[in-house]
Amino acid sequence: MFDPTVFDNLKIILEGTVYDLDLSGQLIVIGRQDIVELASMNRQYKIMFRNELHHPNLKCAAITLKMDLKNISMELLEGLGESAGCSIGIEFIMNISNYREICPNIETKLQAIWGKERTISQLLSFPFSEGDQQVMNTVKIDFNRLIGEEHIDDFPELISYIYETLDVLHLML
């Protein structure tokens, strides 16, 4: 029998929190990825979901949990004086039309929700054949720190911030 890592424990709690909301009908899980990158020995878990009541251009929200080789080895070798942890990131994927106007507003609104200590980035892309009529905007929120098992109780609050963000984005589209 193996001793689960902090990644395994956080993944189970995160997955359970999101699937409980799926079972209650508050959101719909539309995909998940559970990746073990053997070349670099990284772990990544991503769960994607949406709310059917939101604007159809608001495609989904996603939570990504990652643990790199350094943190995996620190935990398995019992720390070497440091505590191991995982990084967590949030994404919101939407189609927008007037990106020059909407993107600055998105950044302002998300900084008000998530705080200025988080890194908020927006990546715009569009199919060549359609020109820039409909642009896909992938908004990423990076927490710039590691989390551990002591942050498990923060997951319901994290989900509430995601809901608040989805509601704000819905009104902007």
Short mmCIF file of N, CA, C and O in Angstrom, two decimals, residues 45-97:
data_model
loop_
_atom_site.label_atom_id
_atom_site.label_comp_id
_atom_site.label_asym_id
_atom_site.label_seq_id
_atom_site.Cartn_x
_atom_site.Cartn_y
_atom_site.Cartn_z
N TYR A 45 -4.01 17.66 -12.45
CA TYR A 45 -5.43 17.31 -12.47
C TYR A 45 -6.21 18.56 -12.84
O TYR A 45 -6.00 19.63 -12.27
N LYS A 46 -7.09 18.43 -13.82
CA LYS A 46 -7.89 19.57 -14.27
C LYS A 46 -9.34 19.13 -14.38
O LYS A 46 -9.63 18.08 -14.98
N ILE A 47 -10.24 19.91 -13.79
CA ILE A 47 -11.66 19.62 -13.89
C ILE A 47 -12.36 20.85 -14.45
O ILE A 47 -12.11 21.97 -14.01
N MET A 48 -13.19 20.63 -15.48
CA MET A 48 -13.85 21.70 -16.20
C MET A 48 -15.36 21.58 -15.99
O MET A 48 -15.90 20.48 -16.02
N PHE A 49 -16.00 22.72 -15.79
CA PHE A 49 -17.43 22.71 -15.53
C PHE A 49 -18.06 24.00 -16.00
O PHE A 49 -17.38 24.97 -16.29
N ARG A 50 -19.38 23.99 -16.08
CA ARG A 50 -20.12 25.18 -16.49
C ARG A 50 -21.47 25.18 -15.81
O ARG A 50 -21.88 24.20 -15.23
N ASN A 51 -22.15 26.31 -15.94
CA ASN A 51 -23.49 26.47 -15.43
C ASN A 51 -24.39 26.72 -16.63
O ASN A 51 -24.16 27.67 -17.39
N GLU A 52 -25.39 25.89 -16.82
CA GLU A 52 -26.26 26.00 -18.00
C GLU A 52 -27.05 27.30 -18.03
O GLU A 52 -27.55 27.70 -19.07
N LEU A 53 -27.18 28.00 -16.89
CA LEU A 53 -27.94 29.24 -16.84
C LEU A 53 -27.14 30.43 -17.36
O LEU A 53 -27.70 31.49 -17.60
N HIS A 54 -25.84 30.25 -17.54
CA HIS A 54 -25.00 31.36 -17.99
C HIS A 54 -25.04 31.51 -19.51
O HIS A 54 -25.45 30.60 -20.23
N HIS A 55 -24.58 32.65 -19.96
CA HIS A 55 -24.53 32.99 -21.39
C HIS A 55 -23.83 31.86 -22.15
O HIS A 55 -22.81 31.34 -21.69
N PRO A 56 -24.34 31.46 -23.32
CA PRO A 56 -23.71 30.37 -24.07
C PRO A 56 -22.27 30.67 -24.50
O PRO A 56 -21.50 29.74 -24.76
N ASN A 57 -21.88 31.94 -24.59
CA ASN A 57 -20.49 32.26 -24.93
C ASN A 57 -19.53 32.02 -23.78
O ASN A 57 -18.32 32.01 -23.98
N LEU A 58 -20.04 31.85 -22.59
CA LEU A 58 -19.22 31.52 -21.42
C LEU A 58 -19.09 30.00 -21.40
O LEU A 58 -19.95 29.29 -20.91
N LYS A 59 -18.02 29.50 -22.01
CA LYS A 59 -17.88 28.07 -22.28
C LYS A 59 -17.67 27.23 -21.02
O LYS A 59 -18.30 26.21 -20.84
N CYS A 60 -16.72 27.63 -20.16
CA CYS A 60 -16.48 26.83 -18.96
C CYS A 60 -15.52 27.53 -18.00
O CYS A 60 -14.85 28.50 -18.36
N ALA A 61 -15.50 26.99 -16.81
CA ALA A 61 -14.48 27.33 -15.82
C ALA A 61 -13.69 26.05 -15.58
O ALA A 61 -14.21 24.94 -15.77
N ALA A 62 -12.45 26.19 -15.17
CA ALA A 62 -11.61 25.02 -14.91
C ALA A 62 -10.71 25.30 -13.71
O ALA A 62 -10.26 26.42 -13.51
N ILE A 63 -10.48 24.26 -12.93
CA ILE A 63 -9.53 24.33 -11.83
C ILE A 63 -8.42 23.33 -12.14
O ILE A 63 -8.70 22.17 -12.46
N THR A 64 -7.18 23.78 -12.07
CA THR A 64 -6.03 22.92 -12.34
C THR A 64 -5.16 22.83 -11.10
O THR A 64 -4.78 23.85 -10.52
N LEU A 65 -4.85 21.61 -10.71
CA LEU A 65 -3.98 21.33 -9.58
C LEU A 65 -2.72 20.67 -10.14
O LEU A 65 -2.83 19.73 -10.93
N LYS A 66 -1.53 21.19 -9.77
CA LYS A 66 -0.27 20.65 -10.30
C LYS A 66 0.71 20.40 -9.17
O LYS A 66 0.75 21.14 -8.19
N MET A 67 1.53 19.37 -9.37
CA MET A 67 2.64 19.11 -8.46
C MET A 67 3.84 18.70 -9.31
O MET A 67 3.75 17.76 -10.11
N ASP A 68 4.96 19.43 -9.16
CA ASP A 68 6.14 19.15 -9.97
C ASP A 68 7.07 18.17 -9.25
O ASP A 68 6.87 17.82 -8.09
N LEU A 69 8.10 17.75 -9.97
CA LEU A 69 9.04 16.76 -9.46
C LEU A 69 9.70 17.22 -8.16
O LEU A 69 9.86 16.44 -7.23
N LYS A 70 10.06 18.49 -8.08
CA LYS A 70 10.71 19.01 -6.88
C LYS A 70 9.82 18.79 -5.65
O LYS A 70 10.28 18.30 -4.62
N ASN A 71 8.55 19.13 -5.76
CA ASN A 71 7.64 18.98 -4.63
C ASN A 71 7.29 17.53 -4.35
O ASN A 71 7.15 17.14 -3.19
N ILE A 72 7.16 16.73 -5.39
CA ILE A 72 6.92 15.29 -5.19
C ILE A 72 8.09 14.67 -4.44
O ILE A 72 7.91 13.95 -3.45
N SER A 73 9.31 14.97 -4.89
CA SER A 73 10.49 14.38 -4.23
C SER A 73 10.66 14.92 -2.81
O SER A 73 11.06 14.18 -1.92
N MET A 74 10.37 16.21 -2.59
CA MET A 74 10.47 16.76 -1.22
C MET A 74 9.54 16.01 -0.28
O MET A 74 9.90 15.70 0.85
N GLU A 75 8.34 15.70 -0.77
CA GLU A 75 7.39 14.99 0.08
C GLU A 75 7.82 13.54 0.29
O GLU A 75 7.80 13.04 1.41
N LEU A 76 8.22 12.87 -0.78
CA LEU A 76 8.58 11.46 -0.65
C LEU A 76 9.86 11.26 0.14
O LEU A 76 10.04 10.25 0.82
N LEU A 77 10.78 12.25 0.08
CA LEU A 77 12.02 12.17 0.85
C LEU A 77 11.89 12.87 2.20
O LEU A 77 12.87 13.20 2.84
N GLU A 78 10.64 13.13 2.56
CA GLU A 78 10.28 13.73 3.85
C GLU A 78 10.89 15.10 4.05
O GLU A 78 11.51 15.38 5.06
N GLY A 79 10.69 15.92 3.04
CA GLY A 79 10.85 17.34 3.18
C GLY A 79 12.19 17.97 2.98
O GLY A 79 12.28 19.04 2.43
N LEU A 80 13.24 17.39 3.46
CA LEU A 80 14.54 18.03 3.40
C LEU A 80 14.48 19.46 3.94
O LEU A 80 15.11 20.37 3.44
N GLY A 81 13.67 19.65 4.99
CA GLY A 81 13.56 20.95 5.64
C GLY A 81 12.51 21.87 5.05
O GLY A 81 12.24 22.92 5.60
N GLU A 82 11.90 21.52 3.93
CA GLU A 82 10.87 22.34 3.31
C GLU A 82 9.58 21.54 3.22
O GLU A 82 9.61 20.31 3.19
N SER A 83 8.46 22.24 3.17
CA SER A 83 7.20 21.53 3.01
C SER A 83 6.80 21.51 1.53
O SER A 83 6.95 22.50 0.83
N ALA A 84 6.32 20.37 1.10
CA ALA A 84 5.90 20.19 -0.29
C ALA A 84 4.50 20.76 -0.48
O ALA A 84 3.72 20.87 0.46
N GLY A 85 4.19 21.11 -1.71
CA GLY A 85 2.86 21.63 -1.99
C GLY A 85 2.53 21.54 -3.46
O GLY A 85 3.33 21.08 -4.28
N CYS A 86 1.35 22.01 -3.78
CA CYS A 86 0.84 22.00 -5.15
C CYS A 86 0.52 23.43 -5.57
O CYS A 86 0.24 24.28 -4.73
N SER A 87 0.54 23.65 -6.86
CA SER A 87 0.06 24.94 -7.37
C SER A 87 -1.38 24.73 -7.85
O SER A 87 -1.76 23.62 -8.25
N ILE A 88 -2.14 25.79 -7.79
CA ILE A 88 -3.53 25.72 -8.24
C ILE A 88 -3.79 26.92 -9.13
O ILE A 88 -3.26 28.01 -8.89
N GLY A 89 -4.56 26.70 -10.17
CA GLY A 89 -4.90 27.77 -11.09
C GLY A 89 -6.35 27.65 -11.52
O GLY A 89 -6.94 26.58 -11.49
N ILE A 90 -6.91 28.77 -11.89
CA ILE A 90 -8.31 28.84 -12.34
C ILE A 90 -8.32 29.40 -13.75
O ILE A 90 -7.54 30.29 -14.08
N GLU A 91 -9.20 28.87 -14.59
CA GLU A 91 -9.38 29.37 -15.95
C GLU A 91 -10.85 29.60 -16.24
O GLU A 91 -11.70 28.84 -15.75
N PHE A 92 -11.12 30.61 -17.04
CA PHE A 92 -12.46 30.87 -17.55
C PHE A 92 -12.31 31.02 -19.06
O PHE A 92 -11.50 31.82 -19.52
N ILE A 93 -13.09 30.26 -19.80
CA ILE A 93 -12.99 30.28 -21.26
C ILE A 93 -14.31 30.79 -21.83
O ILE A 93 -15.38 30.29 -21.48
N MET A 94 -14.18 31.81 -22.69
CA MET A 94 -15.39 32.43 -23.25
C MET A 94 -15.11 32.96 -24.64
O MET A 94 -13.96 33.21 -24.99
N ASN A 95 -16.16 33.13 -25.41
CA ASN A 95 -16.09 33.80 -26.70
C ASN A 95 -16.56 35.23 -26.51
O ASN A 95 -17.59 35.47 -25.87
N ILE A 96 -15.80 36.17 -27.05
CA ILE A 96 -16.16 37.58 -26.95
C ILE A 96 -16.05 38.22 -28.33
O ILE A 96 -15.35 37.71 -29.19
N SER A 97 -16.74 39.34 -28.51
CA SER A 97 -16.66 40.00 -29.81
C SER A 97 -15.87 41.30 -29.74
O SER A 97 -15.01 41.54 -30.56
#
